Amino acid sequence: GDSVTQMEGPVTLSEEAFLTINCTYTATGYPSLFWYVQYPGEGLQLLLKATKADDKGSNKGFEATYRKETTSFHLEKGSVQVSDSAVYFCALKNTGFQKLVFGTGTRLLVSP
Amino acid sequence: NAGVMQNPRHLVRRRGQEARLRCSPMKGHSHVYWYRQLPEEGLKFMVYLQKENIIDESGMPKERFSAEFPKEGPSILRIQQVVRGDSAAYFCASSPPGQGFQETQYFGPGTRLLVL
């Protein structure tokens, strides 16, 4: 079945450091790919998405490019802030299905 | 435009009791999804509903769990005879109708169920 694999956390960075959170997927067909962010005690918020190969999703300084050849959708940010501390989830939704398939999440901790 | 609303936000039940979780989708949304997040894990799909119809319940446990989305009122996730393993955060999401599989799901704040 479809699955998403994320790098284990926590990822600990200093403010203004460069961020990469790796995400790879396994799916038949042509899924859409998503990054969601979860702040402590809250629900998930959509961060960005890409619906086809080579699309780049971006929002709030975060970017991710849909790479079909490597089945990846890595999340990047050039300069993180303390307020970016949260859990980040990579997810896919495959053609013909409505359910999201999530990775296990990566916790990001940014210190001043 | 209010977001997805869930209540209660926190629910404590003793083993054997029933838990009833409510979800009101965003205005104009007719698709509702329920996900469960166990401690330190990602979210797992449970069920997808449209008004008065269960479309996909492939993630629902076979026993004790049921879901509905009536013509009027919120969607309800019902857990009968709760056990400690049901302790988790339950998230509801909604999406608008008719936009295909690429439409975005918007999540509520979740209900955190604790079974004593």
mmCIF file of C-alpha atoms in Angstrom:
data_model
loop_
_atom_site.group_PDB
_atom_site.id
_atom_site.type_symbol
_atom_site.label_atom_id
_atom_site.label_comp_id
_atom_site.label_asym_id
_atom_site.label_seq_id
_atom_site.Cartn_x
_atom_site.Cartn_y
_atom_site.Cartn_z
ATOM 1 C CA GLY A 1 0.000 0.000 0.000
ATOM 2 C CA ASP A 2 0.903 3.675 -0.113
ATOM 3 C CA SER A 3 3.334 4.914 2.507
ATOM 4 C CA VAL A 4 5.379 7.936 3.546
ATOM 5 C CA THR A 5 8.763 7.850 5.272
ATOM 6 C CA GLN A 6 10.184 10.838 7.095
ATOM 7 C CA MET A 7 13.494 11.397 8.781
ATOM 8 C CA GLU A 8 13.484 10.780 12.488
ATOM 9 C CA GLY A 9 13.599 13.687 14.859
ATOM 10 C CA PRO A 10 14.022 15.724 16.757
ATOM 11 C CA VAL A 11 15.866 18.092 14.493
ATOM 12 C CA THR A 12 17.590 20.706 16.622
ATOM 13 C CA LEU A 13 18.791 23.925 15.003
ATOM 14 C CA SER A 14 19.878 27.397 15.972
ATOM 15 C CA GLU A 15 17.914 30.376 14.741
ATOM 16 C CA GLU A 16 18.765 31.367 11.130
ATOM 17 C CA ALA A 17 20.112 27.912 10.291
ATOM 18 C CA PHE A 18 19.149 26.061 7.099
ATOM 19 C CA LEU A 19 16.494 23.389 7.441
ATOM 20 C CA THR A 20 15.974 20.191 5.497
ATOM 21 C CA ILE A 21 13.456 17.528 6.503
ATOM 22 C CA ASN A 22 13.554 14.504 4.233
ATOM 23 C CA CYS A 23 10.418 12.802 2.973
ATOM 24 C CA THR A 24 10.111 9.915 0.540
ATOM 25 C CA TYR A 25 7.006 8.097 -0.554
ATOM 26 C CA THR A 26 5.787 4.869 -2.083
ATOM 27 C CA ALA A 27 2.625 5.010 -4.126
ATOM 28 C CA THR A 28 1.062 3.664 -7.270
ATOM 29 C CA GLY A 29 -0.219 6.265 -9.677
ATOM 30 C CA TYR A 30 0.330 9.987 -9.340
ATOM 31 C CA PRO A 31 -0.313 11.210 -5.820
ATOM 32 C CA SER A 32 -0.534 14.755 -4.551
ATOM 33 C CA LEU A 33 1.988 15.572 -1.838
ATOM 34 C CA PHE A 34 1.569 17.759 1.238
ATOM 35 C CA TRP A 35 3.424 19.159 4.208
ATOM 36 C CA TYR A 36 1.390 19.872 7.321
ATOM 37 C CA VAL A 37 2.625 21.535 10.519
ATOM 38 C CA GLN A 38 1.335 20.888 14.035
ATOM 39 C CA TYR A 39 2.034 23.323 16.836
ATOM 40 C CA PRO A 40 1.779 22.067 20.430
ATOM 41 C CA GLY A 41 -1.781 21.280 21.462
ATOM 42 C CA GLU A 42 -3.215 22.216 18.086
ATOM 43 C CA GLY A 43 -4.494 20.558 14.948
ATOM 44 C CA LEU A 44 -2.671 20.289 11.655
ATOM 45 C CA GLN A 45 -2.267 23.241 9.359
ATOM 46 C CA LEU A 46 -1.492 22.867 5.676
ATOM 47 C CA LEU A 47 1.935 24.326 5.011
ATOM 48 C CA LEU A 48 2.316 23.625 1.301
ATOM 49 C CA LYS A 49 1.399 21.152 -1.403
ATOM 50 C CA ALA A 50 2.319 19.967 -4.898
ATOM 51 C CA THR A 51 0.036 18.068 -7.220
ATOM 52 C CA LYS A 52 2.316 16.872 -10.016
ATOM 53 C CA ALA A 53 5.944 16.082 -10.779
ATOM 54 C CA ASP A 54 8.376 19.031 -10.675
ATOM 55 C CA ASP A 55 5.835 21.278 -8.981
ATOM 56 C CA LYS A 56 7.271 23.379 -6.180
ATOM 57 C CA GLY A 57 5.082 24.208 -3.220
ATOM 58 C CA SER A 58 6.040 27.211 -1.096
ATOM 59 C CA ASN A 59 4.690 29.125 1.866
ATOM 60 C CA LYS A 60 6.125 31.251 4.707
ATOM 61 C CA GLY A 61 9.667 30.698 3.463
ATOM 62 C CA PHE A 62 9.283 26.909 3.290
ATOM 63 C CA GLU A 63 9.672 25.076 -0.024
ATOM 64 C CA ALA A 64 9.356 21.522 -1.294
ATOM 65 C CA THR A 65 9.708 20.136 -4.815
ATOM 66 C CA TYR A 66 7.833 17.061 -6.049
ATOM 67 C CA ARG A 67 10.572 14.755 -7.403
ATOM 68 C CA LYS A 68 9.028 11.771 -9.121
ATOM 69 C CA GLU A 69 12.363 10.247 -10.148
ATOM 70 C CA THR A 70 13.480 9.998 -6.524
ATOM 71 C CA THR A 71 9.945 9.742 -5.050
ATOM 72 C CA SER A 72 10.799 12.563 -2.675
ATOM 73 C CA PHE A 73 9.286 15.771 -1.329
ATOM 74 C CA HIS A 74 11.899 17.239 1.006
ATOM 75 C CA LEU A 75 10.997 20.313 3.046
ATOM 76 C CA GLU A 76 13.502 23.188 3.135
ATOM 77 C CA LYS A 77 13.793 26.633 4.666
ATOM 78 C CA GLY A 78 16.731 28.933 4.299
ATOM 79 C CA SER A 79 16.604 30.544 7.746
ATOM 80 C CA VAL A 80 14.522 29.070 10.565
ATOM 81 C CA GLN A 81 13.012 31.020 13.431
ATOM 82 C CA VAL A 82 12.167 29.991 16.981
ATOM 83 C CA SER A 83 8.501 30.226 16.006
ATOM 84 C CA ASP A 84 9.033 27.411 13.464
ATOM 85 C CA SER A 85 9.402 24.924 16.314
ATOM 86 C CA ALA A 86 6.683 22.358 15.698
ATOM 87 C CA VAL A 87 6.065 18.866 14.321
ATOM 88 C CA TYR A 88 6.094 18.591 10.531
ATOM 89 C CA PHE A 89 4.167 15.877 8.717
ATOM 90 C CA CYS A 90 4.649 14.789 5.135
ATOM 91 C CA ALA A 91 1.565 13.246 3.514
ATOM 92 C CA LEU A 92 0.234 11.976 0.214
ATOM 93 C CA LYS A 93 -3.174 11.544 -1.334
ATOM 94 C CA ASN A 94 -3.409 9.167 -4.244
ATOM 95 C CA THR A 95 -5.567 9.298 -7.328
ATOM 96 C CA GLY A 96 -9.034 7.968 -6.688
ATOM 97 C CA PHE A 97 -8.708 8.088 -2.921
ATOM 98 C CA GLN A 98 -9.655 10.815 -0.499
ATOM 99 C CA LYS A 99 -7.645 9.742 2.511
ATOM 100 C CA LEU A 100 -4.325 11.285 3.432
ATOM 101 C CA VAL A 101 -1.462 8.938 4.232
ATOM 102 C CA PHE A 102 0.903 10.513 6.750
ATOM 103 C CA GLY A 103 4.475 9.995 7.750
ATOM 104 C CA THR A 104 5.284 9.695 11.432
ATOM 105 C CA GLY A 105 6.222 13.356 11.765
ATOM 106 C CA THR A 106 9.500 15.163 12.460
ATOM 107 C CA ARG A 107 9.830 17.408 15.477
ATOM 108 C CA LEU A 108 11.805 20.614 14.875
ATOM 109 C CA LEU A 109 13.305 22.512 17.786
ATOM 110 C CA VAL A 110 14.817 25.928 17.067
ATOM 111 C CA SER A 111 16.808 27.660 19.768
ATOM 112 C CA PRO A 112 17.628 31.390 19.918
ATOM 113 C CA ASN B 1 -15.198 32.021 8.037
ATOM 114 C CA ALA B 2 -14.937 29.696 10.994
ATOM 115 C CA GLY B 3 -12.655 26.745 10.655
ATOM 116 C CA VAL B 4 -13.364 23.114 11.453
ATOM 117 C CA MET B 5 -14.749 22.856 14.972
ATOM 118 C CA GLN B 6 -14.439 19.892 17.262
ATOM 119 C CA ASN B 7 -15.809 19.301 20.708
ATOM 120 C CA PRO B 8 -15.039 18.497 23.320
ATOM 121 C CA ARG B 9 -11.360 19.392 23.151
ATOM 122 C CA HIS B 10 -10.577 17.029 25.995
ATOM 123 C CA LEU B 11 -12.564 13.999 27.087
ATOM 124 C CA VAL B 12 -11.914 11.650 29.972
ATOM 125 C CA ARG B 13 -13.689 8.310 30.143
ATOM 126 C CA ARG B 14 -13.379 5.222 32.291
ATOM 127 C CA ARG B 15 -12.987 1.825 30.697
ATOM 128 C CA GLY B 16 -16.313 0.521 29.418
ATOM 129 C CA GLN B 17 -17.932 3.912 28.946
ATOM 130 C CA GLU B 18 -18.914 5.480 25.648
ATOM 131 C CA ALA B 19 -17.093 8.375 23.985
ATOM 132 C CA ARG B 20 -18.861 10.665 21.565
ATOM 133 C CA LEU B 21 -16.784 13.111 19.526
ATOM 134 C CA ARG B 22 -18.310 15.882 17.416
ATOM 135 C CA CYS B 23 -17.061 17.662 14.327
ATOM 136 C CA SER B 24 -18.582 20.616 12.491
ATOM 137 C CA PRO B 25 -16.962 21.104 9.074
ATOM 138 C CA MET B 26 -16.093 24.440 7.563
ATOM 139 C CA LYS B 27 -18.964 26.306 5.954
ATOM 140 C CA GLY B 28 -19.646 24.950 2.491
ATOM 141 C CA HIS B 29 -17.724 21.727 3.093
ATOM 142 C CA SER B 30 -19.643 18.491 2.674
ATOM 143 C CA HIS B 31 -16.792 15.982 3.047
ATOM 144 C CA VAL B 32 -15.613 14.945 6.494
ATOM 145 C CA TYR B 33 -12.685 12.753 7.487
ATOM 146 C CA TRP B 34 -11.646 11.322 10.838
ATOM 147 C CA TYR B 35 -8.042 10.526 11.756
ATOM 148 C CA ARG B 36 -6.502 9.152 14.915
ATOM 149 C CA GLN B 37 -3.105 10.111 16.302
ATOM 150 C CA LEU B 38 -1.623 7.775 18.859
ATOM 151 C CA PRO B 39 1.092 9.184 21.146
ATOM 152 C CA GLU B 40 4.303 9.933 19.267
ATOM 153 C CA GLU B 41 2.862 8.676 15.987
ATOM 154 C CA GLY B 42 1.510 10.137 12.787
ATOM 155 C CA LEU B 43 -2.123 10.398 11.912
ATOM 156 C CA LYS B 44 -3.959 7.333 10.681
ATOM 157 C CA PHE B 45 -7.038 7.585 8.490
ATOM 158 C CA MET B 46 -10.211 6.144 9.966
ATOM 159 C CA VAL B 47 -13.236 7.096 7.885
ATOM 160 C CA TYR B 48 -14.453 9.400 5.128
ATOM 161 C CA LEU B 49 -18.051 10.566 5.051
ATOM 162 C CA GLN B 50 -20.327 12.729 2.990
ATOM 163 C CA LYS B 51 -23.751 13.841 4.141
ATOM 164 C CA GLU B 52 -25.676 10.720 5.195
ATOM 165 C CA ASN B 53 -23.140 8.409 3.548
ATOM 166 C CA ILE B 54 -20.039 6.542 4.630
ATOM 167 C CA ILE B 55 -17.732 6.554 1.615
ATOM 168 C CA ASP B 56 -14.592 4.847 2.942
ATOM 169 C CA GLU B 57 -14.314 3.212 6.356
ATOM 170 C CA SER B 58 -11.247 1.145 5.602
ATOM 171 C CA GLY B 59 -9.381 2.556 8.607
ATOM 172 C CA MET B 60 -12.087 2.001 11.193
ATOM 173 C CA PRO B 61 -11.651 -0.756 13.759
ATOM 174 C CA LYS B 62 -14.232 -3.462 13.122
ATOM 175 C CA GLU B 63 -15.774 -3.308 16.558
ATOM 176 C CA ARG B 64 -16.892 -0.561 18.936
ATOM 177 C CA PHE B 65 -16.266 2.319 16.511
ATOM 178 C CA SER B 66 -18.891 4.002 14.358
ATOM 179 C CA ALA B 67 -19.266 7.300 12.535
ATOM 180 C CA GLU B 68 -22.088 9.287 11.045
ATOM 181 C CA PHE B 69 -22.621 12.570 9.249
ATOM 182 C CA PRO B 70 -26.340 13.327 9.278
ATOM 183 C CA LYS B 71 -28.170 15.670 6.960
ATOM 184 C CA GLU B 72 -28.359 18.207 9.756
ATOM 185 C CA GLY B 73 -25.823 18.689 12.505
ATOM 186 C CA PRO B 74 -22.229 17.691 13.105
ATOM 187 C CA SER B 75 -20.423 14.509 12.260
ATOM 188 C CA ILE B 76 -20.153 12.123 15.214
ATOM 189 C CA LEU B 77 -17.441 9.581 15.948
ATOM 190 C CA ARG B 78 -18.693 7.147 18.550
ATOM 191 C CA ILE B 79 -16.547 4.733 20.516
ATOM 192 C CA GLN B 80 -18.402 2.192 22.630
ATOM 193 C CA GLN B 81 -16.937 0.399 25.653
ATOM 194 C CA VAL B 82 -13.680 2.341 25.517
ATOM 195 C CA VAL B 83 -10.381 0.680 26.444
ATOM 196 C CA ARG B 84 -7.074 2.273 27.434
ATOM 197 C CA GLY B 85 -5.713 1.706 23.930
ATOM 198 C CA ASP B 86 -8.330 4.132 22.590
ATOM 199 C CA SER B 87 -6.503 7.001 24.314
ATOM 200 C CA ALA B 88 -5.386 9.236 21.467
ATOM 201 C CA ALA B 89 -6.028 12.501 19.702
ATOM 202 C CA TYR B 90 -8.873 12.304 17.206
ATOM 203 C CA PHE B 91 -8.807 14.817 14.409
ATOM 204 C CA CYS B 92 -11.554 15.754 12.035
ATOM 205 C CA ALA B 93 -10.906 17.338 8.651
ATOM 206 C CA SER B 94 -13.222 18.704 6.001
ATOM 207 C CA SER B 95 -13.005 19.582 2.336
ATOM 208 C CA PRO B 96 -15.299 21.177 -0.228
ATOM 209 C CA PRO B 97 -17.301 19.077 -2.651
ATOM 210 C CA GLY B 98 -16.595 18.271 -6.252
ATOM 211 C CA GLN B 99 -12.973 19.332 -6.696
ATOM 212 C CA GLY B 100 -11.440 15.939 -7.158
ATOM 213 C CA PHE B 101 -8.784 14.261 -5.114
ATOM 214 C CA GLN B 102 -6.484 17.276 -5.127
ATOM 215 C CA GLU B 103 -8.590 19.409 -2.823
ATOM 216 C CA THR B 104 -7.118 20.388 0.516
ATOM 217 C CA GLN B 105 -8.319 18.931 3.787
ATOM 218 C CA TYR B 106 -8.626 21.447 6.630
ATOM 219 C CA PHE B 107 -8.147 20.087 10.113
ATOM 220 C CA GLY B 108 -9.847 20.852 13.370
ATOM 221 C CA PRO B 109 -8.000 21.256 16.708
ATOM 222 C CA GLY B 110 -8.710 17.675 17.708
ATOM 223 C CA THR B 111 -10.289 15.904 20.661
ATOM 224 C CA ARG B 112 -7.876 14.368 23.125
ATOM 225 C CA LEU B 113 -9.419 11.266 24.627
ATOM 226 C CA LEU B 114 -8.011 9.813 27.807
ATOM 227 C CA VAL B 115 -9.307 6.475 29.025
ATOM 228 C CA LEU B 116 -8.650 5.744 32.670
#
